[in-house]
Amino acid sequence: MNDIRKALLGALLLLAAWPAQAQPADPLARGRYLVESIAGCGNCHTPKGPQGDLPGLALAGGQVFDEQPFRAVASNITPDPDTGIGRWTDAQIARAIREGIRPDGRIIGPPMPIELYRGISDNDLAAMVAYLRSVPPVRHAVPASEYRMPLPPAYGPPVAHVPDPPANDPVARGAYLAGPVGHCIECHTPMVEGGRRDWSRTGAGGQPFPGPWGTSVARNITPDHEHGIGAWSDAQIIRAVAEGVSADGRPLFPPMGFSYYARISPADLRDLIAYLRSLRPIP
């Protein structure tokens, strides 16, 4: 009997030490933080005017992205039952975010970075869904997007499970924040023919973004000292991300969501910097 008790005790101690995926203490607060800061969902899903976000239309969609291969219109992602996602189940909202598939089976096209969103962890995805459920519903019908290019039948197989990034690995956490959550590397990685990203040049920048501000070009955010941010201090990188001011004092322009990134926590900013410093320098 002593041997059995010892075995059971050993098993319990092993389970206690096992790094199980911890549930956030407050999923709603976590969801609010993600949506309103580093994920910057309102940067696309809240319509803009000359002075910024239009009042009363937070996350209500309607912003147009008119590019050569498509005319995408951001969806209303408030819980309005008729013009938003109020009739969608939690699972349907989660599938739309992480797999790019609407409840009716239609594929969500760009600029939604589904290829990266597939890596959002289960906990963070559930938290984001909980927060989207909680925002005020806004009745705001928007037209459908038009794609002048073929969309894939799917972005990959169904996503079964994505764990949280390791809490004690700043580079891994930074890669998660800059990739699946914040999709920084989506805009800052050049494209190849066919609209795919050239991940062999992650962070090398170069993509133009025309808008009311003129045309901004995604910066090289690799540690290259001449063409990237290798010579920038941590404080200069934080100021660029959170305030929209370059290392030389020049103002930076949209579509960077500076007003959202200003809410990123100091710990997450440190991990982002750790990841950016780890990238291969690309001239």
Rosetta silent file (secondary structure, phi, psi, omega in degrees, C-alpha in Angstrom):
SEQUENCE: MNDIRKALLGALLLLAAWPAQAQPADPLARGRYLVESIAGCGNCHTPKGPQGDLPGLALAGGQVFDEQPFRAVASNITPDPDTGIGRWTDAQIARAIREGIRPDGRIIGPPMPIELYRGISDNDLAAMVAYLRSVPPVRHAVPASEYRMPLPPAYGPPVAHVPDPPANDPVARGAYLAGPVGHCIECHTPMVEGGRRDWSRTGAGGQPFPGPWGTSVARNITPDHEHGIGAWSDAQIIRAVAEGVSADGRPLFPPMGFSYYARISPADLRDLIAYLRSLRPIP
SCORE:     score description
SCORE:     0.000 S_00000001
   1 L     0.000  -37.876  178.891    0.000    0.000    0.000 S_00000001
   2 H   -59.414  -39.713  179.345    2.899    2.353    0.785 S_00000001
   3 H   -62.708  -41.056  179.799    4.199    1.873   -2.766 S_00000001
   4 H   -64.410  -44.019 -179.964    0.777    2.763   -4.210 S_00000001
   5 H   -62.839  -40.291  178.644    0.552    5.847   -2.012 S_00000001
   6 H   -63.370  -40.606  180.000    4.046    6.899   -3.042 S_00000001
   7 H   -64.774  -42.883  179.312    3.163    6.433   -6.694 S_00000001
   8 H   -64.759  -42.114  179.483   -0.031    8.472   -6.322 S_00000001
   9 H   -62.890  -41.453  178.413    1.808   11.200   -4.439 S_00000001
  10 H   -62.652  -39.920  179.450    4.487   11.284   -7.117 S_00000001
  11 H   -65.092  -41.071  179.096    1.846   11.571   -9.830 S_00000001
  12 H   -64.980  -41.455  177.823    0.126   14.440   -8.011 S_00000001
  13 H   -64.307  -37.694  178.601    3.405   16.274   -7.552 S_00000001
  14 H   -64.522  -43.031  179.009    4.200   15.794  -11.240 S_00000001
  15 H   -64.948  -37.851 -179.582    0.818   17.197  -12.241 S_00000001
  16 H   -65.973  -32.232 -178.823    1.286   20.149   -9.913 S_00000001
  17 H   -86.293  -12.233 -176.220    4.640   20.913  -11.508 S_00000001
  18 L   -68.811  132.182 -175.496    3.407   20.452  -15.079 S_00000001
  19 L   -76.529   68.828 -179.952    3.253   23.821  -16.923 S_00000001
  20 L   -66.150  153.485 -179.396   -0.439   23.613  -17.757 S_00000001
  21 L   -69.331  111.815 -175.883   -1.936   26.460  -19.759 S_00000001
  22 L   -73.625  140.062  174.984   -3.155   28.877  -17.103 S_00000001
  23 L   -81.964  134.301  178.414   -6.569   30.432  -17.475 S_00000001
  24 L   -61.570  145.563 -177.415   -6.485   34.242  -17.259 S_00000001
  25 L   -62.609  -36.054 -178.402   -7.939   35.601  -14.023 S_00000001
  26 L  -137.835   91.630 -177.461  -10.305   37.900  -15.928 S_00000001
  27 H   -57.561  -35.514 -178.718  -10.867   36.898  -19.583 S_00000001
  28 H   -65.232  -42.133  178.056  -12.980   40.002  -20.230 S_00000001
  29 H   -66.294  -39.556  177.609  -10.199   42.318  -19.050 S_00000001
  30 H   -63.926  -42.609  178.942   -7.674   40.365  -21.095 S_00000001
  31 H   -63.211  -42.044  177.555   -9.905   40.603  -24.154 S_00000001
  32 H   -60.795  -44.948 -179.761  -10.354   44.348  -23.701 S_00000001
  33 H   -59.635  -47.630 -177.484   -6.596   44.784  -23.413 S_00000001
  34 H   -64.067  -50.635 -175.248   -5.880   42.781  -26.567 S_00000001
  35 H   -64.590  -38.198 -173.351   -8.612   44.311  -28.731 S_00000001
  36 H   -95.082   -1.804  178.744   -7.950   47.888  -27.614 S_00000001
  37 L  -124.799  -99.462 -168.067   -4.153   47.789  -27.562 S_00000001
  38 L   -68.073  -33.379  177.269   -1.788   45.521  -29.429 S_00000001
  39 L   -72.214  -29.961  174.406   -4.355   43.785  -31.641 S_00000001
  40 L    53.923   41.969 -175.996   -5.737   47.200  -32.590 S_00000001
  41 L   -57.204  -36.695 -179.695   -8.960   45.771  -34.000 S_00000001
  42 H   -69.001  -14.759  178.211  -10.510   49.239  -34.150 S_00000001
  43 H   -61.961  -28.659  175.902   -7.687   50.427  -36.388 S_00000001
  44 H  -108.664  -38.300 -169.811   -9.553   48.677  -39.205 S_00000001
  45 H   -90.419   -3.912  172.548  -13.033   47.991  -37.829 S_00000001
  46 L  -106.423  120.215 -177.552  -13.793   51.498  -36.531 S_00000001
  47 L   -63.858  147.576 -174.040  -14.539   53.923  -39.394 S_00000001
  48 E  -114.391  150.514  170.964  -12.313   56.992  -39.556 S_00000001
  49 E  -123.176 -172.492 -179.578  -12.800   60.644  -40.369 S_00000001
  50 L   -59.028  -27.620 -178.259  -10.314   63.520  -40.685 S_00000001
  51 L   -99.724   10.294 -179.745  -10.062   63.695  -36.889 S_00000001
  52 E   110.026 -147.501 -177.040   -9.731   59.943  -36.325 S_00000001
  53 E   -59.015  135.078  176.874  -12.328   57.444  -35.114 S_00000001
  54 L   -74.754  130.673 -176.891  -15.909   58.461  -35.868 S_00000001
  55 L   -64.939  142.684  176.815  -17.849   58.843  -32.609 S_00000001
  56 L    80.019    2.769 -176.768  -20.484   56.267  -31.800 S_00000001
  57 L  -124.108   28.976  179.980  -19.189   53.749  -34.352 S_00000001
  58 L   -58.086  122.607  177.551  -16.558   51.846  -32.380 S_00000001
  59 L    64.065   16.696 -175.751  -15.946   48.488  -34.099 S_00000001
  60 L   -89.015    3.227  174.007  -19.008   49.066  -36.325 S_00000001
  61 L    74.091 -178.274  177.332  -17.126   48.562  -39.587 S_00000001
  62 L   108.338  -14.824  178.261  -17.393   50.377  -42.875 S_00000001
  63 L   -68.922  134.927 -173.840  -13.793   51.433  -43.395 S_00000001
  64 E  -102.782  136.133  174.457  -12.792   50.763  -47.016 S_00000001
  65 E  -118.760   96.915 -173.883   -9.474   49.304  -48.166 S_00000001
  66 E   -98.726   95.988 -179.891   -9.368   49.888  -51.903 S_00000001
  67 E  -110.386  172.951 -177.946   -6.366   48.047  -53.284 S_00000001
  68 L   -57.957  -45.873 -177.015   -5.600   46.802  -56.779 S_00000001
  69 L   -91.000   -1.926 -178.224   -6.848   43.233  -56.249 S_00000001
  70 E  -160.510  161.974  168.627   -9.738   43.998  -53.896 S_00000001
  71 E  -126.870   90.520 -175.772  -12.085   46.530  -52.346 S_00000001
  72 E   -90.202  140.395  176.949  -12.431   45.272  -48.802 S_00000001
  73 E  -120.176  122.393 -178.665  -14.906   46.775  -46.354 S_00000001
  74 L   -61.795  136.002 -177.719  -14.301   46.167  -42.655 S_00000001
  75 L   -76.226  155.669  169.618  -17.132   44.244  -41.029 S_00000001
  76 L   -76.645  115.057 -178.119  -19.284   45.402  -38.147 S_00000001
  77 L  -112.066   24.065  170.950  -17.982   43.309  -35.245 S_00000001
  78 L   -85.316  167.199 -177.573  -20.283   44.700  -32.564 S_00000001
  79 L   -79.375   20.802  175.794  -23.030   42.436  -31.119 S_00000001
  80 L   -61.264  129.693 -174.485  -25.783   44.050  -33.203 S_00000001
  81 L   -71.575  -23.259 -175.067  -27.988   41.108  -34.262 S_00000001
  82 L  -100.634  -37.165 -176.767  -28.833   42.445  -37.726 S_00000001
  83 L  -114.738   -5.609 -179.155  -25.726   44.244  -38.982 S_00000001
  84 L  -118.840 -141.839 -175.064  -23.035   42.830  -36.684 S_00000001
  85 L  -112.571   22.556 -176.179  -22.119   39.502  -35.103 S_00000001
  86 L   -63.727  -26.648  179.685  -24.874   39.365  -32.500 S_00000001
  87 L   -93.167   -3.152  179.704  -26.399   36.181  -33.919 S_00000001
  88 L   -79.606  146.105  173.207  -23.071   34.375  -34.222 S_00000001
  89 L   -78.501  165.470  176.228  -22.102   31.793  -31.623 S_00000001
  90 H   -57.284  -42.482 -179.185  -18.848   32.110  -29.717 S_00000001
  91 H   -63.513  -37.029  179.397  -17.439   29.252  -31.788 S_00000001
  92 H   -69.382  -38.809  176.694  -18.438   31.002  -35.017 S_00000001
  93 H   -64.648  -45.056  179.945  -16.772   34.246  -33.949 S_00000001
  94 H   -61.445  -41.081 -179.755  -13.636   32.357  -32.937 S_00000001
  95 H   -66.889  -37.595  178.355  -13.568   30.490  -36.247 S_00000001
  96 H   -64.186  -41.710 -179.357  -13.951   33.722  -38.202 S_00000001
  97 H   -68.802  -49.430 -169.080  -11.031   35.316  -36.344 S_00000001
  98 H   -92.039  -21.272 -178.589   -8.622   32.385  -36.350 S_00000001
  99 H  -121.271   -8.557  176.841   -9.571   30.530  -39.529 S_00000001
 100 L    71.648   33.830 -179.279  -11.164   33.235  -41.684 S_00000001
 101 E  -125.831  122.863  178.348  -14.460   31.411  -42.236 S_00000001
 102 L   -75.494  165.045  178.410  -17.845   33.066  -41.717 S_00000001
 103 L   -57.089  -29.497  179.725  -20.822   31.153  -40.302 S_00000001
 104 L   -86.836    5.771  176.284  -22.219   30.779  -43.841 S_00000001
 105 L    92.970   -7.840  179.981  -18.951   29.229  -45.010 S_00000001
 106 L   -70.337  146.603  179.781  -17.633   32.233  -46.944 S_00000001
 107 E   -85.304  136.996  174.920  -13.910   32.941  -46.727 S_00000001
 108 L   -86.323  124.748 -177.996  -12.747   36.216  -45.214 S_00000001
 109 L   -93.191 -175.857  177.066  -10.193   37.846  -47.493 S_00000001
 110 L   -64.863  158.839   11.262   -7.433   40.379  -46.921 S_00000001
 111 L   -87.326   10.367  175.477   -6.478   42.615  -45.289 S_00000001
 112 L   -60.509  119.538 -175.613   -7.482   40.335  -42.373 S_00000001
 113 L   -82.807   65.194 -174.186   -4.169   38.569  -41.602 S_00000001
 114 H   -60.492  -35.226 -179.996   -5.696   35.132  -41.061 S_00000001
 115 H   -54.290  -35.645  177.555   -2.396   33.386  -41.780 S_00000001
 116 H   -85.756  -38.872 -178.295   -1.075   34.966  -38.578 S_00000001
 117 H   -61.577  -20.082  176.963   -4.318   34.877  -36.591 S_00000001
 118 L   -60.778  -18.505 -179.641   -4.233   31.079  -36.817 S_00000001
 119 L   -95.761    5.423  176.124   -1.578   31.309  -34.114 S_00000001
 120 L   -66.168  133.845 -175.902   -3.698   33.182  -31.539 S_00000001
 121 L   -68.523  157.731  179.452   -3.790   31.096  -28.384 S_00000001
 122 H   -56.631  -45.804 -178.487   -6.998   29.448  -27.194 S_00000001
 123 H   -63.172  -45.397 -178.558   -7.095   31.601  -24.058 S_00000001
 124 H   -68.680  -36.597  177.569   -6.551   34.864  -25.890 S_00000001
 125 H   -62.787  -46.029  178.803   -9.064   33.961  -28.578 S_00000001
 126 H   -62.177  -37.906  179.645  -11.718   33.193  -25.949 S_00000001
 127 H   -66.724  -40.699  179.211  -10.910   36.465  -24.179 S_00000001
 128 H   -65.271  -41.152  177.854  -11.274   38.469  -27.398 S_00000001
 129 H   -62.454  -44.171  179.647  -14.612   36.820  -28.149 S_00000001
 130 H   -59.791  -41.186 -179.674  -15.821   37.589  -24.609 S_00000001
 131 H   -69.333  -41.982  178.347  -14.878   41.238  -25.015 S_00000001
 132 H   -60.735  -32.339  175.753  -16.521   41.585  -28.441 S_00000001
 133 H   -64.831  -27.815 -170.817  -19.703   40.222  -26.851 S_00000001
 134 H   -90.994  -14.648 -175.666  -19.540   42.991  -24.242 S_00000001
 135 L   -74.463  156.352 -179.743  -19.152   46.085  -26.441 S_00000001
 136 L   -62.236  131.911  176.582  -22.230   48.209  -27.200 S_00000001
 137 L   -68.975  137.578  179.702  -24.109   46.931  -30.254 S_00000001
 138 L  -125.298  121.525  177.557  -24.144   49.441  -33.110 S_00000001
 139 L   -79.207  106.035 -175.497  -26.639   49.143  -35.933 S_00000001
 140 L  -154.349   96.807 -179.904  -24.479   49.951  -38.941 S_00000001
 141 L   -75.439  136.997  177.978  -24.903   48.047  -42.190 S_00000001
 142 L  -126.359  150.387  179.642  -21.823   47.904  -44.410 S_00000001
 143 L   -71.816  162.252  178.774  -21.495   46.654  -47.990 S_00000001
 144 L   -74.346  153.408  175.694  -19.802   43.379  -48.834 S_00000001
 145 L   -74.080  153.575  178.147  -16.166   43.270  -49.852 S_00000001
 146 E  -121.863  125.763 -179.235  -15.274   42.728  -53.508 S_00000001
 147 E  -115.469  123.788  177.757  -12.302   40.583  -54.474 S_00000001
 148 L  -100.961   38.823  179.301  -10.828   40.675  -57.949 S_00000001
 149 L  -156.491  154.235 -179.882   -8.606   37.748  -57.155 S_00000001
 150 L   -72.749  135.729  173.193   -9.253   34.156  -56.119 S_00000001
 151 L   -94.269  150.373 -179.516   -9.514   33.526  -52.396 S_00000001
 152 L   -67.671  152.958  175.031   -8.233   30.224  -50.999 S_00000001
 153 L   -64.128  -25.613  176.701  -10.795   27.534  -50.140 S_00000001
 154 L  -166.086  160.239  178.530   -9.284   27.655  -46.626 S_00000001
 155 L   -91.789    6.029 -179.597   -6.197   29.053  -44.906 S_00000001
 156 L   146.772  179.428  177.583   -5.267   25.620  -43.651 S_00000001
 157 L   -66.737  161.428  177.546   -6.783   22.727  -41.727 S_00000001
 158 L   -53.427  139.196  179.846   -9.012   23.494  -38.741 S_00000001
 159 L   -83.705  118.268 -175.863   -7.006   24.828  -35.796 S_00000001
 160 L   -85.575  -47.907 -173.338   -7.382   22.373  -32.935 S_00000001
 161 L  -160.004  132.815  175.137   -5.361   23.908  -30.098 S_00000001
 162 L  -130.383  116.774  179.871   -2.884   26.761  -29.624 S_00000001
 163 L   -76.543  165.288  171.562   -1.212   27.139  -26.206 S_00000001
 164 L   -67.189  152.207  175.257   -0.173   30.422  -24.659 S_00000001
 165 L   -67.450  155.161 -179.941    3.446   31.413  -25.350 S_00000001
 166 L   -62.324  130.397 -174.875    5.902   30.558  -22.557 S_00000001
 167 L   -68.844  -22.936 -174.756    5.755   33.267  -19.922 S_00000001
 168 L  -102.644   20.288 -179.582    9.494   33.082  -19.181 S_00000001
 169 L  -127.969   93.949 -175.398   10.757   33.494  -22.774 S_00000001
 170 H   -58.102  -39.077 -178.511   10.724   37.176  -23.844 S_00000001
 171 H   -67.249  -43.130  178.789   11.673   36.453  -27.456 S_00000001
 172 H   -64.878  -41.562  177.492    8.965   33.807  -27.856 S_00000001
 173 H   -65.511  -40.380  178.394    6.384   36.087  -26.235 S_00000001
 174 H   -63.936  -38.565  177.305    7.529   38.963  -28.429 S_00000001
 175 H   -64.063  -37.358  177.839    7.223   36.798  -31.539 S_00000001
 176 H   -66.634  -42.682 -178.922    3.677   35.906  -30.483 S_00000001
 177 H   -69.003  -41.014 -178.202    2.773   39.551  -29.892 S_00000001
 178 H   -78.394  -17.207 -178.637    4.359   40.765  -33.142 S_00000001
 179 H  -104.373  -93.880 -175.090    2.884   37.889  -35.132 S_00000001
 180 H   -55.628  -38.894 -174.126   -0.478   36.306  -34.257 S_00000001
 181 H   -86.680  -58.284 -174.693   -1.731   39.079  -31.972 S_00000001
 182 L   -90.450  -12.266 -178.567   -0.375   42.373  -33.255 S_00000001
 183 L    44.621   36.333  175.484    0.450   41.236  -36.819 S_00000001
 184 H   -58.352  -41.866 -175.371    3.334   43.752  -36.939 S_00000001
 185 H   -73.110  -10.684  176.035    5.242   41.446  -39.254 S_00000001
 186 H   -66.920  -49.510 -178.469    2.275   41.373  -41.651 S_00000001
 187 H   -79.794  -29.453 -173.360    2.770   44.981  -42.719 S_00000001
 188 L   -95.034   12.725  175.200    6.533   45.075  -42.186 S_00000001
 189 L  -117.362  130.040 -176.363    7.349   42.044  -44.354 S_00000001
 190 L   -66.417  157.991  179.092    7.510   42.521  -48.151 S_00000001
 191 E   -95.168  155.013  169.358    5.168   40.721  -50.505 S_00000001
 192 L  -111.755  175.343 -178.138    5.989   38.365  -53.326 S_00000001
 193 L   -59.145  138.098 -178.699    3.925   37.785  -56.443 S_00000001
 194 L    96.639    1.138  175.798    0.460   36.465  -55.663 S_00000001
 195 L    83.548    8.587  178.160    0.001   38.520  -52.498 S_00000001
 196 L   -90.888  153.025  178.388    1.947   36.212  -50.164 S_00000001
 197 E   -80.503  145.424  176.690    4.496   37.488  -47.684 S_00000001
 198 L   -90.928   86.586 -174.195    8.180   36.784  -48.202 S_00000001
 199 H   -69.220   -8.979  172.782    8.886   35.304  -44.787 S_00000001
 200 H   -72.563  -11.961  178.965   12.550   34.865  -45.730 S_00000001
 201 H  -124.762   40.711 -178.718   12.695   38.666  -45.316 S_00000001
 202 L   -54.720  125.729  176.545   10.584   39.016  -42.170 S_00000001
 203 L    86.536    0.499 -174.466   10.613   42.601  -40.950 S_00000001
 204 L   -75.636  -11.859  175.751   12.417   44.046  -43.982 S_00000001
 205 L    70.759 -163.111  174.767    9.577   46.489  -44.718 S_00000001
 206 L   106.141  -14.038 -177.752    9.046   48.253  -48.029 S_00000001
 207 L   -77.214  129.533  177.848    5.295   47.918  -48.587 S_00000001
 208 E   -81.717  145.848  177.556    3.603   51.216  -49.536 S_00000001
 209 E  -129.619   95.390  178.170    0.338   52.251  -47.862 S_00000001
 210 E   -74.271  148.242  178.638   -1.481   55.050  -49.713 S_00000001
 211 E  -172.588 -172.817  179.737   -4.047   57.074  -47.794 S_00000001
 212 L   -58.514  -22.629 -179.644   -5.221   60.575  -46.942 S_00000001
 213 L   -81.657   -4.270 -172.113   -1.784   61.172  -45.399 S_00000001
 214 E   109.975 -135.268  175.627   -0.084   60.455  -48.734 S_00000001
 215 E  -127.894  116.364  174.075    1.863   57.209  -49.041 S_00000001
 216 E   -97.940  150.074 -177.944    3.649   55.746  -46.065 S_00000001
 217 E  -119.670  127.584 -179.223    6.132   52.912  -46.515 S_00000001
 218 L   -58.325  129.786 -175.902    6.534   50.154  -43.936 S_00000001
 219 L   -78.187  151.762  168.285    9.902   50.534  -42.267 S_00000001
 220 L   -67.872  117.073 -178.628   12.598   47.906  -42.014 S_00000001
 221 L  -111.339   20.388  173.549   12.274   46.780  -38.368 S_00000001
 222 L   -82.851  169.127 -177.686   15.140   44.271  -38.393 S_00000001
 223 L   -78.663   16.203  175.843   18.316   45.000  -36.366 S_00000001
 224 L   -60.550  129.662 -173.442   20.229   46.143  -39.458 S_00000001
 225 L   -73.357  -30.784 -176.352   22.144   49.233  -38.306 S_00000001
 226 L   -88.533  -44.525 -174.079   21.997   51.143  -41.572 S_00000001
 227 L  -106.692  -16.310 -177.425   18.542   50.340  -42.959 S_00000001
 228 L  -107.895 -142.937 -176.689   16.710   48.952  -39.931 S_00000001
 229 L  -116.738   21.856 -178.172   16.421   49.825  -36.252 S_00000001
 230 L   -62.572  -28.648 -179.340   19.638   48.246  -35.021 S_00000001
 231 L   -90.555   -2.699 -178.991   21.055   51.633  -33.989 S_00000001
 232 L   -80.792  145.623  172.910   17.861   52.673  -32.176 S_00000001
 233 L   -79.517  165.295  176.579   17.671   52.536  -28.384 S_00000001
 234 H   -58.538  -41.535 -179.283   14.879   50.668  -26.646 S_00000001
 235 H   -62.745  -37.014  179.026   13.337   54.023  -25.688 S_00000001
 236 H   -68.680  -37.317  177.073   13.369   55.156  -29.322 S_00000001
 237 H   -66.192  -44.078  179.091   11.640   51.966  -30.453 S_00000001
 238 H   -61.376  -42.162  179.582    8.990   52.356  -27.749 S_00000001
 239 H   -63.692  -38.465  178.441    8.414   55.989  -28.750 S_00000001
 240 H   -64.854  -43.264 -178.230    7.996   54.972  -32.388 S_00000001
 241 H   -69.888  -48.634 -169.971    5.491   52.238  -31.537 S_00000001
 242 H   -91.265  -21.009 -176.904    3.472   54.051  -28.891 S_00000001
 243 H  -121.063  -13.421 -179.549    3.771   57.688  -29.989 S_00000001
 244 L    73.781   37.044  179.302    4.461   57.564  -33.717 S_00000001
 245 E  -124.915  124.828 -178.640    7.763   59.432  -33.538 S_00000001
 246 L   -71.284  169.086 -179.080   10.853   58.153  -35.369 S_00000001
 247 L   -60.562  -30.700  179.805   14.306   58.014  -33.790 S_00000001
 248 L   -90.356    7.877  176.579   15.218   61.247  -35.580 S_00000001
 249 L    92.280   -4.753  179.653   12.081   63.005  -34.331 S_00000001
 250 L   -72.325  143.775  174.772   10.067   62.773  -37.542 S_00000001
 251 E   -71.825  141.108  175.141    6.348   61.970  -37.174 S_00000001
 252 L   -96.684  160.686 -171.782    5.286   58.555  -38.429 S_00000001
 253 L  -119.450  162.900  173.439    2.062   58.046  -40.345 S_00000001
 254 L   -57.750  164.023   13.071   -0.858   55.606  -40.489 S_00000001
 255 L   -86.655   11.558  174.179   -1.837   52.868  -40.911 S_00000001
 256 L   -55.640  128.338 -176.277    0.220   52.251  -37.746 S_00000001
 257 L   -88.745   67.070 -173.640   -2.346   52.309  -34.928 S_00000001
 258 H   -58.324  -37.825 -178.285   -0.392   54.494  -32.530 S_00000001
 259 H   -64.543  -27.634  176.083   -3.424   55.402  -30.415 S_00000001
 260 H   -81.155  -44.443 -175.674   -3.960   51.682  -29.763 S_00000001
 261 H   -67.664  -19.357  176.058   -0.294   50.821  -29.292 S_00000001
 262 L   -63.123  -17.811 -178.519    0.007   53.559  -26.659 S_00000001
 263 L   -94.782    0.272  179.105   -1.949   51.171  -24.398 S_00000001
 264 L   -65.802  137.294 -177.249    0.497   48.271  -24.742 S_00000001
 265 L   -68.782  152.441  177.113    1.857   47.303  -21.339 S_00000001
 266 H   -55.353  -38.267 -179.613    5.542   47.970  -20.525 S_00000001
 267 H   -64.517  -42.604  179.286    6.140   44.210  -20.169 S_00000001
 268 H   -68.091  -36.546  176.808    4.732   43.511  -23.630 S_00000001
 269 H   -63.024  -40.464  177.871    6.767   46.361  -25.125 S_00000001
 270 H   -61.843  -41.650 -179.851    9.922   44.857  -23.607 S_00000001
 271 H   -69.546  -36.998  175.213    9.119   41.469  -25.125 S_00000001
 272 H   -59.065  -45.171  179.944    8.372   43.040  -28.504 S_00000001
 273 H   -63.866  -41.477  178.369   11.763   44.713  -28.462 S_00000001
 274 H   -58.310  -40.900  178.679   13.452   41.452  -27.464 S_00000001
 275 H   -67.685  -46.741 -179.137   11.881   39.786  -30.496 S_00000001
 276 H   -60.325  -38.016  178.313   12.771   42.601  -32.902 S_00000001
 277 H   -66.100  -23.733 -176.708   16.367   42.507  -31.661 S_00000001
 278 H   -85.691  -11.382 -177.571   16.427   38.757  -32.402 S_00000001
 279 L   -67.258  155.835  175.503   15.468   39.069  -36.074 S_00000001
 280 L   -70.275  126.485  178.501   18.038   38.514  -38.788 S_00000001
 281 L   -62.594  129.632 -179.646   19.394   41.908  -39.869 S_00000001
 282 L  -125.038  120.075 -179.953   18.291   42.571  -43.464 S_00000001
 283 L   -72.470    0.000    0.000   19.765   45.486  -45.393 S_00000001
